[in-house]
C-alpha atoms as a PDB file:
ATOM      1  CA  UNK A   1      25.985  19.336 -81.850  1.00  0.00           C
ATOM      2  CA  UNK A   2      27.492  15.903 -81.298  1.00  0.00           C
ATOM      3  CA  UNK A   3      31.109  16.030 -82.375  1.00  0.00           C
ATOM      4  CA  UNK A   4      32.281  12.630 -81.129  1.00  0.00           C
ATOM      5  CA  UNK A   5      34.871  14.298 -78.888  1.00  0.00           C
ATOM      6  CA  UNK A   6      35.499  13.895 -75.190  1.00  0.00           C
ATOM      7  CA  UNK A   7      37.741  16.088 -73.055  1.00  0.00           C
ATOM      8  CA  UNK A   8      39.643  14.836 -70.050  1.00  0.00           C
ATOM      9  CA  UNK A   9      41.103  17.106 -67.387  1.00  0.00           C
ATOM     10  CA  UNK A  10      43.673  16.003 -64.838  1.00  0.00           C
ATOM     11  CA  UNK A  11      44.583  18.197 -61.900  1.00  0.00           C
ATOM     12  CA  UNK A  12      47.431  17.072 -59.655  1.00  0.00           C
ATOM     13  CA  UNK A  13      48.957  18.700 -56.616  1.00  0.00           C
ATOM     14  CA  UNK A  14      52.377  17.514 -55.508  1.00  0.00           C
ATOM     15  CA  UNK A  15      53.843  18.324 -52.124  1.00  0.00           C
ATOM     16  CA  UNK A  16      57.633  17.844 -52.338  1.00  0.00           C
ATOM     17  CA  UNK A  17      59.849  17.916 -49.234  1.00  0.00           C
ATOM     18  CA  UNK A  18      60.772  21.545 -49.946  1.00  0.00           C
ATOM     19  CA  UNK A  19      57.304  22.558 -48.757  1.00  0.00           C
ATOM     20  CA  UNK A  20      56.124  24.367 -51.882  1.00  0.00           C
ATOM     21  CA  UNK A  21      53.039  22.928 -53.541  1.00  0.00           C
ATOM     22  CA  UNK A  22      53.373  22.248 -57.262  1.00  0.00           C
ATOM     23  CA  UNK A  23      50.208  21.996 -59.322  1.00  0.00           C
ATOM     24  CA  UNK A  24      49.771  20.468 -62.751  1.00  0.00           C
ATOM     25  CA  UNK A  25      46.771  20.783 -65.032  1.00  0.00           C
ATOM     26  CA  UNK A  26      46.589  18.689 -68.174  1.00  0.00           C
ATOM     27  CA  UNK A  27      43.760  18.845 -70.694  1.00  0.00           C
ATOM     28  CA  UNK A  28      43.311  16.290 -73.440  1.00  0.00           C
ATOM     29  CA  UNK A  29      40.616  16.040 -76.080  1.00  0.00           C
ATOM     30  CA  UNK A  30      40.164  12.785 -77.950  1.00  0.00           C
ATOM     31  CA  UNK A  31      37.692  11.110 -80.246  1.00  0.00           C
ATOM     32  CA  UNK A  32      35.357   8.732 -78.435  1.00  0.00           C
ATOM     33  CA  UNK A  33      36.633   5.958 -80.700  1.00  0.00           C
ATOM     34  CA  UNK A  34      40.147   6.332 -79.242  1.00  0.00           C
ATOM     35  CA  UNK A  35      38.902   5.914 -75.664  1.00  0.00           C
ATOM     36  CA  UNK A  36      36.275   3.206 -75.984  1.00  0.00           C
ATOM     37  CA  UNK A  37      37.814  -0.255 -76.456  1.00  0.00           C
ATOM     38  CA  UNK A  38      36.697  -2.487 -79.266  1.00  0.00           C
ATOM     39  CA  UNK A  39      33.919  -5.002 -78.713  1.00  0.00           C
ATOM     40  CA  UNK A  40      36.450  -7.829 -78.384  1.00  0.00           C
ATOM     41  CA  UNK A  41      38.113  -6.247 -75.364  1.00  0.00           C
ATOM     42  CA  UNK A  42      35.178  -6.463 -72.966  1.00  0.00           C
ATOM     43  CA  UNK A  43      37.488  -8.347 -70.597  1.00  0.00           C
ATOM     44  CA  UNK A  44      39.141  -5.002 -69.854  1.00  0.00           C
ATOM     45  CA  UNK A  45      35.981  -4.099 -67.971  1.00  0.00           C
ATOM     46  CA  UNK A  46      36.342  -7.077 -65.605  1.00  0.00           C
ATOM     47  CA  UNK A  47      38.566  -5.273 -63.045  1.00  0.00           C
ATOM     48  CA  UNK A  48      36.230  -2.290 -63.067  1.00  0.00           C
ATOM     49  CA  UNK A  49      33.224  -4.563 -62.614  1.00  0.00           C
ATOM     50  CA  UNK A  50      34.977  -6.165 -59.638  1.00  0.00           C
ATOM     51  CA  UNK A  51      35.567  -2.704 -58.127  1.00  0.00           C
ATOM     52  CA  UNK A  52      31.915  -1.800 -58.643  1.00  0.00           C
ATOM     53  CA  UNK A  53      30.873  -5.050 -56.916  1.00  0.00           C
ATOM     54  CA  UNK A  54      33.286  -4.381 -54.050  1.00  0.00           C
ATOM     55  CA  UNK A  55      31.979  -0.821 -53.647  1.00  0.00           C
ATOM     56  CA  UNK A  56      28.381  -2.072 -53.681  1.00  0.00           C
ATOM     57  CA  UNK A  57      29.289  -4.622 -50.986  1.00  0.00           C
ATOM     58  CA  UNK A  58      30.877  -1.932 -48.800  1.00  0.00           C
ATOM     59  CA  UNK A  59      27.841   0.308 -49.341  1.00  0.00           C
ATOM     60  CA  UNK A  60      25.676  -2.565 -48.098  1.00  0.00           C
ATOM     61  CA  UNK A  61      27.916  -3.183 -45.066  1.00  0.00           C
ATOM     62  CA  UNK A  62      28.025   0.493 -44.095  1.00  0.00           C
ATOM     63  CA  UNK A  63      24.296   0.876 -44.627  1.00  0.00           C
ATOM     64  CA  UNK A  64      23.668  -2.124 -42.385  1.00  0.00           C
ATOM     65  CA  UNK A  65      25.991  -0.682 -39.714  1.00  0.00           C
ATOM     66  CA  UNK A  66      24.164   2.654 -39.883  1.00  0.00           C
ATOM     67  CA  UNK A  67      20.799   0.916 -39.648  1.00  0.00           C
ATOM     68  CA  UNK A  68      21.775  -1.190 -36.617  1.00  0.00           C
ATOM     69  CA  UNK A  69      23.548   1.539 -34.663  1.00  0.00           C
ATOM     70  CA  UNK A  70      22.442   4.838 -33.250  1.00  0.00           C
ATOM     71  CA  UNK A  71      22.234   7.279 -36.165  1.00  0.00           C
ATOM     72  CA  UNK A  72      23.599  10.246 -34.232  1.00  0.00           C
ATOM     73  CA  UNK A  73      26.698   8.388 -33.036  1.00  0.00           C
ATOM     74  CA  UNK A  74      27.190   6.905 -36.493  1.00  0.00           C
ATOM     75  CA  UNK A  75      26.966  10.262 -38.269  1.00  0.00           C
ATOM     76  CA  UNK A  76      29.203  12.029 -35.745  1.00  0.00           C
ATOM     77  CA  UNK A  77      32.057   9.644 -36.477  1.00  0.00           C
ATOM     78  CA  UNK A  78      34.406  11.272 -38.990  1.00  0.00           C
ATOM     79  CA  UNK A  79      35.612   7.875 -40.204  1.00  0.00           C
ATOM     80  CA  UNK A  80      32.100   6.885 -41.230  1.00  0.00           C
ATOM     81  CA  UNK A  81      31.651  10.151 -43.120  1.00  0.00           C
ATOM     82  CA  UNK A  82      35.017   9.622 -44.791  1.00  0.00           C
ATOM     83  CA  UNK A  83      33.990   6.108 -45.855  1.00  0.00           C
ATOM     84  CA  UNK A  84      30.740   7.383 -47.369  1.00  0.00           C
ATOM     85  CA  UNK A  85      32.570  10.175 -49.206  1.00  0.00           C
ATOM     86  CA  UNK A  86      35.120   7.743 -50.621  1.00  0.00           C
ATOM     87  CA  UNK A  87      32.387   5.359 -51.788  1.00  0.00           C
ATOM     88  CA  UNK A  88      30.503   8.241 -53.409  1.00  0.00           C
ATOM     89  CA  UNK A  89      33.717   9.254 -55.172  1.00  0.00           C
ATOM     90  CA  UNK A  90      34.205   5.685 -56.428  1.00  0.00           C
ATOM     91  CA  UNK A  91      30.653   5.578 -57.793  1.00  0.00           C
ATOM     92  CA  UNK A  92      31.054   8.954 -59.504  1.00  0.00           C
ATOM     93  CA  UNK A  93      34.332   7.814 -61.076  1.00  0.00           C
ATOM     94  CA  UNK A  94      32.757   4.580 -62.339  1.00  0.00           C
ATOM     95  CA  UNK A  95      29.848   6.510 -63.802  1.00  0.00           C
ATOM     96  CA  UNK A  96      32.147   8.936 -65.601  1.00  0.00           C
ATOM     97  CA  UNK A  97      34.384   6.099 -66.824  1.00  0.00           C
ATOM     98  CA  UNK A  98      31.451   4.195 -68.307  1.00  0.00           C
ATOM     99  CA  UNK A  99      29.901   7.251 -69.974  1.00  0.00           C
ATOM    100  CA  UNK A 100      31.725   6.721 -73.307  1.00  0.00           C
ATOM    101  CA  UNK A 101      30.411   3.134 -73.403  1.00  0.00           C
ATOM    102  CA  UNK A 102      26.863   4.412 -72.962  1.00  0.00           C
ATOM    103  CA  UNK A 103      27.372   6.968 -75.737  1.00  0.00           C
ATOM    104  CA  UNK A 104      28.650   4.298 -78.111  1.00  0.00           C
ATOM    105  CA  UNK A 105      25.944   1.788 -77.214  1.00  0.00           C
ATOM    106  CA  UNK A 106      23.293   4.412 -77.936  1.00  0.00           C
ATOM    107  CA  UNK A 107      24.610   5.862 -81.182  1.00  0.00           C
ATOM    108  CA  UNK A 108      27.286   3.465 -82.448  1.00  0.00           C
ATOM    109  CA  UNK A 109      30.935   4.152 -83.148  1.00  0.00           C
ATOM    110  CA  UNK A 110      31.615   7.523 -84.761  1.00  0.00           C
ATOM    111  CA  UNK A 111      33.402   7.489 -88.113  1.00  0.00           C
ATOM    112  CA  UNK A 112      37.187   7.468 -87.790  1.00  0.00           C
ATOM    113  CA  UNK A 113      38.855  10.876 -87.909  1.00  0.00           C
ATOM    114  CA  UNK A 114      40.365  11.887 -91.237  1.00  0.00           C
ATOM    115  CA  UNK A 115      44.056  11.131 -91.612  1.00  0.00           C
ATOM    116  CA  UNK A 116      46.255  14.188 -91.391  1.00  0.00           C
END
């Protein structure tokens, strides 16, 4: 059932100079209404839209480089694979970030949570 909740998980690994890895895991569950900005604050999406445009441009540039060069040499370069992985990560992050907007545009804002 649709509950109007979204859960966010953040996993961080810190490597201090002592050499021991420290990991942190934080879970947070919020109402969709608390995460999705109001309709007046669409300008908050402008930086994200610029990042999406920049990522699309770099996808085009890398695709053109792959098309014009020898595929085997292009794919054997670790830097090219790293660039494609980073662009795929950017696109996945944008998709996950915009998911609450798609939920709200499809079904409208959920009712506010009851005051405690």
